[in-house]
Amino acid sequence: MKNVCFTAACLASVAAVAASPVARIERHNGEPAIIVDGKPIPPMTVTVAAWAQRDDAGRKAYYKRLGEAGLKVFYVPCSTKWHTPGNAEKGVDDGIRKAIKGIRFVLDQVPDAYVMLRLNVSPPASWVNAHPAEQVTFSDGKPRKVICTSVGKDVLDGMHSLCSEAWRAEADKAIAEFFGELAKHPAESDRVIGTFLCAAGTDEWYYPQPLQNADGTYGDFSEPFRKEFERFLRAKYGTEEELRRVWARPDATFEKPIIPTKADRRFVYDANWEIVQALRNWETMGRTIGLTLNMDAREEASVGTFLNANKYAHVADFYTAWHEATARTIVHFAKTLKRLRPNLLTGAFYGSYGCQSFFDGGTASGTRTILDSGAVDFLAAPGVYNNREPGGIVAQREMQDSFRLRNLIYVCEDDTRTHRCQPWVQRDAMALYTQQDSIDTMKRDFARDVCEDIQGWWFDMGGDWYDEPELLALIKRQQEIAHEAYALDRTKKNDIALLYDTESVHLCSQLTSQYPLDYWRTTDLGRIGAPVDYYFHNDVANPAMPDYKLYVMVNQYCLSNKERAALYAKARRNGATILWLYAAGFVNHGAPKVMALENVEKTVGMKLGFIDKTFFPHFRVDPKAHPALAGASRWRRYGLIDRDLHSNIWIGDIDQPCYLNPGFYVDDPQATVLGRYCCDGRVAMALKEIDGVKSVYCATAVLRSDMLRSIAAWSGCHVFSDSDDVLYANENYVAIHAQGDGRRTIRFKRKCSPWEVYEKRFYAKDVTELTVDMRHGQTLMWQVSGKR
């Protein structure tokens, strides 16, 4: 009977397909774009918080003004009737009725608008509490109480598993019912172009509770996850013999996969905590009763801040399966949506390499599973919440250029605050005190979306953040700019590619990954003075990936022989430079010893030494020693982030590691020395030509922007600016956001007549460089393609 109901709902929904818009992701002037009925939809779109959609004159007028400013795609928050049953007797609408009213509210103010449904597919609280077998279960056999905002405001008996087959089945029926009912309202249904799937913590698909508790219990021992873990292991290893070999566990089986103990997981957070405590308290140890310190954080299951992959590979597999399980649920619901409404786009939040736990959250390492599913058109995330104030940057969480290769798009949730936000926690924390502050940062964030060729939605969480004539006029001008940008050849031709690895995030501690993946992207990568592209390293084997002059291997701590060969083959095509960082290739599951110094040596092509303790990785260079160092400083300490880094939401400075453990150094007489550790003079950075590839190895996890810029220029990359400002550029536009007052020079790729898009005037004619005076926080954006 249940299948009959589901089929009936499907038929009702499919019957509406013929009249609905056809929305696709297709190539438009060289790059993927949202295409609706044959017409491209450039950035920006808009979401206004659900509580701002009250039926009053003020809100109606605001929506009308947003439409008049050129915003034509509105995200409408909604939920299924299963999640929100309503109460007809009390006049409380169910989820479907609320959705229809929400769509109608938009269309009444903006008749030509399209709608993206921001659909909550979470179960209701009553279902979660009634199904304890579907909840995350800890080592004592019990769940833990939790608040999951997408389920509701009440405290739940436990968190439902995000890979629960029972939830998937019930939600499938609820989704089919939703679209079946929506199809009965063609005036609203026919303006819907897609569905954005929401669930779990703040609708962003992360688990809102940790997998380890203060009482010593740990998870997950639930049956839903056991099934997913088994499926993952069978797909990865094929046979139990291979599983036992890699895990070094003769007791390993597919049907009863080993759940890591709390001791197995100490490397995730405790290793860094112990080192930090030792560094902070070493001076008082001899005169403090009971104080013991573990400076080197040595445990059986870890090597410093890395998992001991030689004996504990099952720990990394556990976390990878945890993330894959959530990704597979997103794919499941996306396929359901495609069966119901094949002409609509599908998307979700997933793939956060910033402001998230790379372990317990479950929303990082399964990104490629989603991208390669054929069912999801786009993924989205807010930018990270660090250093967003004027003069700063909103770094992104995704590797968006891997999306482009697959004809998919990444959407930034531009929850850009303005001076109209509530004081202190929003306005003050973001340093947005004046209308000019708001205009400067909105220009900066829009420039990123256009120049990096990603989509975006303005997210007004206050209901009136942008409701001011000058801000609406800015949005209107930006929509004009976006349409102009989409009329040009959008093919990206950047020189620098940053490559990331999904496996490595579960082989080292949270902070060891967060430093290069999250913090470095905020402090330095946007300030190189040259645009960069972001990929997963696996994509170098994709023929569609362009060739670059410089490849930066951000966290390539786990590489197979095949993957390493593919990276060198890619760089060899045009004699490019590969910049290897820190523990590149440290783990190789196909090597005689899975985790070994020899693996790093084979990766970087140099003889190395191993530092088996905590140490400070600061190093210095001599700019006269080699052209690759020409733009660096002789007196600066490299190897760490030396800029201010702070959160604009979780108020305060961010703890950063000033150490590494373990460490490496170059011990190769055939290599050209580029830098030496300050502490002992051993080689921290070196260069070696390897079969047509310039291999640069830096034994630290990060490099400052001036050093990156110097290596990029030596590698033949075009550098627009040396000023350490935030810079975005493509073939048609160059934008700069000033970190301080003063004069800066911008060097263009070719002779052009830079036309400032907001001032609507030429700054010069037929020039290759431009010198301008700028104030702190100012944003200038020039069209340089000559199409003016």
mmCIF file with all atom_site columns, N, CA and C in Angstrom, residues 6-36:
data_model
loop_
_atom_site.group_PDB
_atom_site.id
_atom_site.type_symbol
_atom_site.label_atom_id
_atom_site.label_alt_id
_atom_site.label_comp_id
_atom_site.label_asym_id
_atom_site.label_entity_id
_atom_site.label_seq_id
_atom_site.pdbx_PDB_ins_code
_atom_site.Cartn_x
_atom_site.Cartn_y
_atom_site.Cartn_z
_atom_site.occupancy
_atom_site.B_iso_or_equiv
_atom_site.pdbx_formal_charge
_atom_site.auth_seq_id
_atom_site.auth_comp_id
_atom_site.auth_asym_id
_atom_site.auth_atom_id
_atom_site.pdbx_PDB_model_num
ATOM 1  N N  . PHE A 1 6  ? 3.142  6.070  -2.853  1.00 0.00 ? 6  PHE A N  1
ATOM 2  C CA . PHE A 1 6  ? 4.324  6.765  -3.362  1.00 0.00 ? 6  PHE A CA 1
ATOM 3  C C  . PHE A 1 6  ? 4.223  6.922  -4.872  1.00 0.00 ? 6  PHE A C  1
ATOM 4  N N  . THR A 1 7  ? 3.794  5.845  -5.579  1.00 0.00 ? 7  THR A N  1
ATOM 5  C CA . THR A 1 7  ? 3.662  5.890  -7.031  1.00 0.00 ? 7  THR A CA 1
ATOM 6  C C  . THR A 1 7  ? 2.610  6.896  -7.459  1.00 0.00 ? 7  THR A C  1
ATOM 7  N N  . ALA A 1 8  ? 1.501  6.953  -6.736  1.00 0.00 ? 8  ALA A N  1
ATOM 8  C CA . ALA A 1 8  ? 0.439  7.899  -7.063  1.00 0.00 ? 8  ALA A CA 1
ATOM 9  C C  . ALA A 1 8  ? 0.927  9.336  -6.926  1.00 0.00 ? 8  ALA A C  1
ATOM 10 N N  . ALA A 1 9  ? 1.685  9.570  -5.856  1.00 0.00 ? 9  ALA A N  1
ATOM 11 C CA . ALA A 1 9  ? 2.231  10.910 -5.659  1.00 0.00 ? 9  ALA A CA 1
ATOM 12 C C  . ALA A 1 9  ? 3.215  11.251 -6.765  1.00 0.00 ? 9  ALA A C  1
ATOM 13 N N  . CYS A 1 10 ? 4.023  10.266 -7.170  1.00 0.00 ? 10 CYS A N  1
ATOM 14 C CA . CYS A 1 10 ? 4.975  10.473 -8.263  1.00 0.00 ? 10 CYS A CA 1
ATOM 15 C C  . CYS A 1 10 ? 4.250  10.857 -9.542  1.00 0.00 ? 10 CYS A C  1
ATOM 16 N N  . LEU A 1 11 ? 3.172  10.132 -9.859  1.00 0.00 ? 11 LEU A N  1
ATOM 17 C CA . LEU A 1 11 ? 2.434  10.402 -11.082 1.00 0.00 ? 11 LEU A CA 1
ATOM 18 C C  . LEU A 1 11 ? 1.829  11.796 -11.062 1.00 0.00 ? 11 LEU A C  1
ATOM 19 N N  . ALA A 1 12 ? 1.323  12.200 -9.900  1.00 0.00 ? 12 ALA A N  1
ATOM 20 C CA . ALA A 1 12 ? 0.747  13.536 -9.789  1.00 0.00 ? 12 ALA A CA 1
ATOM 21 C C  . ALA A 1 12 ? 1.807  14.608 -10.003 1.00 0.00 ? 12 ALA A C  1
ATOM 22 N N  . SER A 1 13 ? 3.000  14.345 -9.459  1.00 0.00 ? 13 SER A N  1
ATOM 23 C CA . SER A 1 13 ? 4.082  15.308 -9.615  1.00 0.00 ? 13 SER A CA 1
ATOM 24 C C  . SER A 1 13 ? 4.589  15.351 -11.042 1.00 0.00 ? 13 SER A C  1
ATOM 25 N N  . VAL A 1 14 ? 4.803  14.166 -11.641 1.00 0.00 ? 14 VAL A N  1
ATOM 26 C CA . VAL A 1 14 ? 5.337  14.103 -13.002 1.00 0.00 ? 14 VAL A CA 1
ATOM 27 C C  . VAL A 1 14 ? 4.392  14.748 -13.994 1.00 0.00 ? 14 VAL A C  1
ATOM 28 N N  . ALA A 1 15 ? 3.107  14.721 -13.698 1.00 0.00 ? 15 ALA A N  1
ATOM 29 C CA . ALA A 1 15 ? 2.134  15.326 -14.603 1.00 0.00 ? 15 ALA A CA 1
ATOM 30 C C  . ALA A 1 15 ? 2.345  16.832 -14.736 1.00 0.00 ? 15 ALA A C  1
ATOM 31 N N  . ALA A 1 16 ? 2.993  17.421 -13.728 1.00 0.00 ? 16 ALA A N  1
ATOM 32 C CA . ALA A 1 16 ? 3.226  18.866 -13.775 1.00 0.00 ? 16 ALA A CA 1
ATOM 33 C C  . ALA A 1 16 ? 4.490  19.238 -14.526 1.00 0.00 ? 16 ALA A C  1
ATOM 34 N N  . VAL A 1 17 ? 5.285  18.248 -14.905 1.00 0.00 ? 17 VAL A N  1
ATOM 35 C CA . VAL A 1 17 ? 6.601  18.524 -15.478 1.00 0.00 ? 17 VAL A CA 1
ATOM 36 C C  . VAL A 1 17 ? 6.496  19.305 -16.776 1.00 0.00 ? 17 VAL A C  1
ATOM 37 N N  . ALA A 1 18 ? 5.537  18.948 -17.608 1.00 0.00 ? 18 ALA A N  1
ATOM 38 C CA . ALA A 1 18 ? 5.451  19.567 -18.935 1.00 0.00 ? 18 ALA A CA 1
ATOM 39 C C  . ALA A 1 18 ? 5.301  21.078 -18.864 1.00 0.00 ? 18 ALA A C  1
ATOM 40 N N  . ALA A 1 19 ? 4.581  21.563 -17.821 1.00 0.00 ? 19 ALA A N  1
ATOM 41 C CA . ALA A 1 19 ? 4.324  22.994 -17.733 1.00 0.00 ? 19 ALA A CA 1
ATOM 42 C C  . ALA A 1 19 ? 5.402  23.754 -16.974 1.00 0.00 ? 19 ALA A C  1
ATOM 43 N N  . SER A 1 20 ? 6.228  23.039 -16.237 1.00 0.00 ? 20 SER A N  1
ATOM 44 C CA . SER A 1 20 ? 7.214  23.702 -15.383 1.00 0.00 ? 20 SER A CA 1
ATOM 45 C C  . SER A 1 20 ? 8.417  24.141 -16.195 1.00 0.00 ? 20 SER A C  1
ATOM 46 N N  . PRO A 1 21 ? 9.188  25.096 -15.687 1.00 0.00 ? 21 PRO A N  1
ATOM 47 C CA . PRO A 1 21 ? 10.408 25.515 -16.385 1.00 0.00 ? 21 PRO A CA 1
ATOM 48 C C  . PRO A 1 21 ? 11.399 24.359 -16.485 1.00 0.00 ? 21 PRO A C  1
ATOM 49 N N  . VAL A 1 22 ? 12.248 24.417 -17.468 1.00 0.00 ? 22 VAL A N  1
ATOM 50 C CA . VAL A 1 22 ? 13.334 23.446 -17.601 1.00 0.00 ? 22 VAL A CA 1
ATOM 51 C C  . VAL A 1 22 ? 14.606 24.127 -17.125 1.00 0.00 ? 22 VAL A C  1
ATOM 52 N N  . ALA A 1 23 ? 15.141 23.640 -15.999 1.00 0.00 ? 23 ALA A N  1
ATOM 53 C CA . ALA A 1 23 ? 16.345 24.230 -15.411 1.00 0.00 ? 23 ALA A CA 1
ATOM 54 C C  . ALA A 1 23 ? 17.483 23.230 -15.523 1.00 0.00 ? 23 ALA A C  1
ATOM 55 N N  . ARG A 1 24 ? 18.607 23.676 -16.010 1.00 0.00 ? 24 ARG A N  1
ATOM 56 C CA . ARG A 1 24 ? 19.767 22.814 -16.217 1.00 0.00 ? 24 ARG A CA 1
ATOM 57 C C  . ARG A 1 24 ? 21.041 23.579 -15.829 1.00 0.00 ? 24 ARG A C  1
ATOM 58 N N  . ILE A 1 25 ? 22.113 22.835 -15.600 1.00 0.00 ? 25 ILE A N  1
ATOM 59 C CA . ILE A 1 25 ? 23.444 23.430 -15.558 1.00 0.00 ? 25 ILE A CA 1
ATOM 60 C C  . ILE A 1 25 ? 24.086 23.111 -16.898 1.00 0.00 ? 25 ILE A C  1
ATOM 61 N N  . GLU A 1 26 ? 24.361 24.144 -17.675 1.00 0.00 ? 26 GLU A N  1
ATOM 62 C CA . GLU A 1 26 ? 24.942 23.976 -18.999 1.00 0.00 ? 26 GLU A CA 1
ATOM 63 C C  . GLU A 1 26 ? 26.077 24.976 -19.192 1.00 0.00 ? 26 GLU A C  1
ATOM 64 N N  . ARG A 1 27 ? 26.941 24.667 -20.140 1.00 0.00 ? 27 ARG A N  1
ATOM 65 C CA . ARG A 1 27 ? 28.018 25.588 -20.470 1.00 0.00 ? 27 ARG A CA 1
ATOM 66 C C  . ARG A 1 27 ? 27.439 26.818 -21.163 1.00 0.00 ? 27 ARG A C  1
ATOM 67 N N  . HIS A 1 28 ? 27.831 27.971 -20.650 1.00 0.00 ? 28 HIS A N  1
ATOM 68 C CA . HIS A 1 28 ? 27.417 29.229 -21.268 1.00 0.00 ? 28 HIS A CA 1
ATOM 69 C C  . HIS A 1 28 ? 28.644 30.122 -21.385 1.00 0.00 ? 28 HIS A C  1
ATOM 70 N N  . ASN A 1 29 ? 29.045 30.395 -22.617 1.00 0.00 ? 29 ASN A N  1
ATOM 71 C CA . ASN A 1 29 ? 30.237 31.199 -22.881 1.00 0.00 ? 29 ASN A CA 1
ATOM 72 C C  . ASN A 1 29 ? 31.458 30.660 -22.126 1.00 0.00 ? 29 ASN A C  1
ATOM 73 N N  . GLY A 1 30 ? 31.574 29.342 -22.145 1.00 0.00 ? 30 GLY A N  1
ATOM 74 C CA . GLY A 1 30 ? 32.794 28.714 -21.667 1.00 0.00 ? 30 GLY A CA 1
ATOM 75 C C  . GLY A 1 30 ? 32.743 28.062 -20.314 1.00 0.00 ? 30 GLY A C  1
ATOM 76 N N  . GLU A 1 31 ? 31.801 28.424 -19.438 1.00 0.00 ? 31 GLU A N  1
ATOM 77 C CA . GLU A 1 31 ? 31.753 27.875 -18.092 1.00 0.00 ? 31 GLU A CA 1
ATOM 78 C C  . GLU A 1 31 ? 30.320 27.512 -17.707 1.00 0.00 ? 31 GLU A C  1
ATOM 79 N N  . PRO A 1 32 ? 30.141 26.622 -16.719 1.00 0.00 ? 32 PRO A N  1
ATOM 80 C CA . PRO A 1 32 ? 28.789 26.210 -16.326 1.00 0.00 ? 32 PRO A CA 1
ATOM 81 C C  . PRO A 1 32 ? 27.966 27.379 -15.785 1.00 0.00 ? 32 PRO A C  1
ATOM 82 N N  . ALA A 1 33 ? 26.686 27.316 -16.038 1.00 0.00 ? 33 ALA A N  1
ATOM 83 C CA . ALA A 1 33 ? 25.751 28.339 -15.556 1.00 0.00 ? 33 ALA A CA 1
ATOM 84 C C  . ALA A 1 33 ? 24.379 27.707 -15.366 1.00 0.00 ? 33 ALA A C  1
ATOM 85 N N  . ILE A 1 34 ? 23.585 28.323 -14.515 1.00 0.00 ? 34 ILE A N  1
ATOM 86 C CA . ILE A 1 34 ? 22.177 27.937 -14.400 1.00 0.00 ? 34 ILE A CA 1
ATOM 87 C C  . ILE A 1 34 ? 21.459 28.443 -15.653 1.00 0.00 ? 34 ILE A C  1
ATOM 88 N N  . ILE A 1 35 ? 20.819 27.540 -16.356 1.00 0.00 ? 35 ILE A N  1
ATOM 89 C CA . ILE A 1 35 ? 20.066 27.889 -17.559 1.00 0.00 ? 35 ILE A CA 1
ATOM 90 C C  . ILE A 1 35 ? 18.607 27.516 -17.326 1.00 0.00 ? 35 ILE A C  1
ATOM 91 N N  . VAL A 1 36 ? 17.720 28.481 -17.448 1.00 0.00 ? 36 VAL A N  1
ATOM 92 C CA . VAL A 1 36 ? 16.281 28.241 -17.266 1.00 0.00 ? 36 VAL A CA 1
ATOM 93 C C  . VAL A 1 36 ? 15.580 28.573 -18.575 1.00 0.00 ? 36 VAL A C  1
#
